[in-house]
Amino acid sequence: MTGDPVRARQLRKSLQTILDRSNDPALREMAGEVLSGRLSLRDAANVPAYGEAMRTGMQQGLRAYEAMSESERRGAEEEGRRQFDAVRSELDEEARERSRSEGGSGNRPGKHNGRGWSL
């Protein structure tokens, strides 16, 4: 979905929320198609029904943002940063867990020193 693992995870979570909670059948279908890998988000935007549903949702979000006070906007931005940091921490912890489960403590020597090999 994206080259940034944090943003990719956030996007997947957002699509899952749309799939689980949206009242718009076209948005739910689009989210399911993208999450399943049958359709990229870029391709989904080019499907007329999905593109229109996404535009409508973005317009509603923009209107809601514009209706916020300055302090509400700052609060929303801070919440976004907290969520971003939480996802980054989640990914870092998953990487540490993988490293531990694969025996990658970094303190142990390798199983083979490379001597005795020839090509």
mmCIF file of C-alpha atoms in Angstrom, residues 9-97:
data_model
loop_
_atom_site.group_PDB
_atom_site.id
_atom_site.type_symbol
_atom_site.label_atom_id
_atom_site.label_comp_id
_atom_site.label_asym_id
_atom_site.label_seq_id
_atom_site.Cartn_x
_atom_site.Cartn_y
_atom_site.Cartn_z
ATOM 1 C CA ARG A 9 -0.441 -0.057 9.087
ATOM 2 C CA GLN A 10 -2.515 3.068 9.755
ATOM 3 C CA LEU A 11 -4.097 2.784 6.311
ATOM 4 C CA ARG A 12 -4.964 -0.878 6.902
ATOM 5 C CA LYS A 13 -6.530 0.029 10.256
ATOM 6 C CA SER A 14 -8.517 2.847 8.635
ATOM 7 C CA LEU A 15 -9.744 0.547 5.871
ATOM 8 C CA GLN A 16 -10.740 -2.053 8.471
ATOM 9 C CA THR A 17 -12.690 0.627 10.365
ATOM 10 C CA ILE A 18 -14.476 1.608 7.139
ATOM 11 C CA LEU A 19 -15.255 -2.049 6.443
ATOM 12 C CA ASP A 20 -16.604 -2.573 9.967
ATOM 13 C CA ARG A 21 -18.426 0.711 10.585
ATOM 14 C CA SER A 22 -19.274 2.647 7.427
ATOM 15 C CA ASN A 23 -22.927 3.109 6.523
ATOM 16 C CA ASP A 24 -21.936 3.423 2.859
ATOM 17 C CA PRO A 25 -22.080 0.038 1.082
ATOM 18 C CA ALA A 26 -19.738 1.225 -1.693
ATOM 19 C CA LEU A 27 -17.097 2.291 0.847
ATOM 20 C CA ARG A 28 -17.411 -0.997 2.731
ATOM 21 C CA GLU A 29 -17.045 -2.960 -0.495
ATOM 22 C CA MET A 30 -14.052 -0.866 -1.585
ATOM 23 C CA ALA A 31 -12.340 -1.342 1.784
ATOM 24 C CA GLY A 32 -12.869 -5.092 1.563
ATOM 25 C CA GLU A 33 -11.465 -5.231 -1.966
ATOM 26 C CA VAL A 34 -8.358 -3.257 -1.000
ATOM 27 C CA LEU A 35 -7.778 -5.188 2.236
ATOM 28 C CA SER A 36 -8.096 -8.496 0.389
ATOM 29 C CA GLY A 37 -5.491 -7.381 -2.133
ATOM 30 C CA ARG A 38 -7.860 -7.755 -5.076
ATOM 31 C CA LEU A 39 -7.636 -4.021 -5.758
ATOM 32 C CA SER A 40 -5.088 -1.318 -4.972
ATOM 33 C CA LEU A 41 -6.297 1.883 -3.364
ATOM 34 C CA ARG A 42 -5.232 3.764 -6.492
ATOM 35 C CA ASP A 43 -7.264 1.410 -8.690
ATOM 36 C CA ALA A 44 -10.221 1.667 -6.304
ATOM 37 C CA ALA A 45 -10.241 5.443 -6.709
ATOM 38 C CA ASN A 46 -10.653 4.903 -10.459
ATOM 39 C CA VAL A 47 -13.774 2.748 -10.027
ATOM 40 C CA PRO A 48 -16.577 5.317 -10.435
ATOM 41 C CA ALA A 49 -18.730 4.106 -7.517
ATOM 42 C CA TYR A 50 -15.759 3.794 -5.153
ATOM 43 C CA GLY A 51 -14.186 7.070 -6.256
ATOM 44 C CA GLU A 52 -17.435 8.960 -5.716
ATOM 45 C CA ALA A 53 -17.919 7.382 -2.280
ATOM 46 C CA MET A 54 -14.347 8.316 -1.299
ATOM 47 C CA ARG A 55 -14.790 11.898 -2.545
ATOM 48 C CA THR A 56 -18.043 12.234 -0.593
ATOM 49 C CA GLY A 57 -16.374 10.915 2.563
ATOM 50 C CA MET A 58 -13.388 13.223 2.163
ATOM 51 C CA GLN A 59 -15.672 16.221 1.618
ATOM 52 C CA GLN A 60 -17.583 15.360 4.792
ATOM 53 C CA GLY A 61 -14.305 15.029 6.685
ATOM 54 C CA LEU A 62 -13.079 18.363 5.357
ATOM 55 C CA ARG A 63 -16.324 20.083 6.380
ATOM 56 C CA ALA A 64 -16.046 18.567 9.860
ATOM 57 C CA TYR A 65 -12.436 19.769 10.118
ATOM 58 C CA GLU A 66 -13.355 23.258 8.951
ATOM 59 C CA ALA A 67 -16.127 23.399 11.573
ATOM 60 C CA MET A 68 -13.636 22.681 14.383
ATOM 61 C CA SER A 69 -12.265 25.404 16.583
ATOM 62 C CA GLU A 70 -8.520 26.007 16.554
ATOM 63 C CA SER A 71 -8.137 24.131 19.847
ATOM 64 C CA GLU A 72 -10.173 21.184 18.516
ATOM 65 C CA ARG A 73 -7.918 21.065 15.464
ATOM 66 C CA ARG A 74 -4.808 21.074 17.646
ATOM 67 C CA GLY A 75 -6.321 18.289 19.737
ATOM 68 C CA ALA A 76 -7.092 16.242 16.627
ATOM 69 C CA GLU A 77 -3.554 16.787 15.327
ATOM 70 C CA GLU A 78 -2.094 15.718 18.685
ATOM 71 C CA GLU A 79 -4.284 12.617 18.669
ATOM 72 C CA GLY A 80 -3.063 11.815 15.160
ATOM 73 C CA ARG A 81 0.541 12.097 16.314
ATOM 74 C CA ARG A 82 -0.192 9.871 19.332
ATOM 75 C CA GLN A 83 -1.754 7.260 17.064
ATOM 76 C CA PHE A 84 1.206 7.450 14.658
ATOM 77 C CA ASP A 85 3.660 7.009 17.549
ATOM 78 C CA ALA A 86 1.609 4.109 18.946
ATOM 79 C CA VAL A 87 1.688 2.322 15.588
ATOM 80 C CA ARG A 88 5.443 2.928 15.309
ATOM 81 C CA SER A 89 5.925 1.454 18.808
ATOM 82 C CA GLU A 90 3.715 -1.496 17.880
ATOM 83 C CA LEU A 91 5.811 -2.202 14.775
ATOM 84 C CA ASP A 92 9.061 -1.819 16.721
ATOM 85 C CA GLU A 93 7.830 -4.280 19.351
ATOM 86 C CA GLU A 94 6.781 -6.762 16.654
ATOM 87 C CA ALA A 95 10.259 -6.490 15.106
ATOM 88 C CA ARG A 96 11.874 -7.123 18.506
ATOM 89 C CA GLU A 97 9.608 -10.138 19.052
#
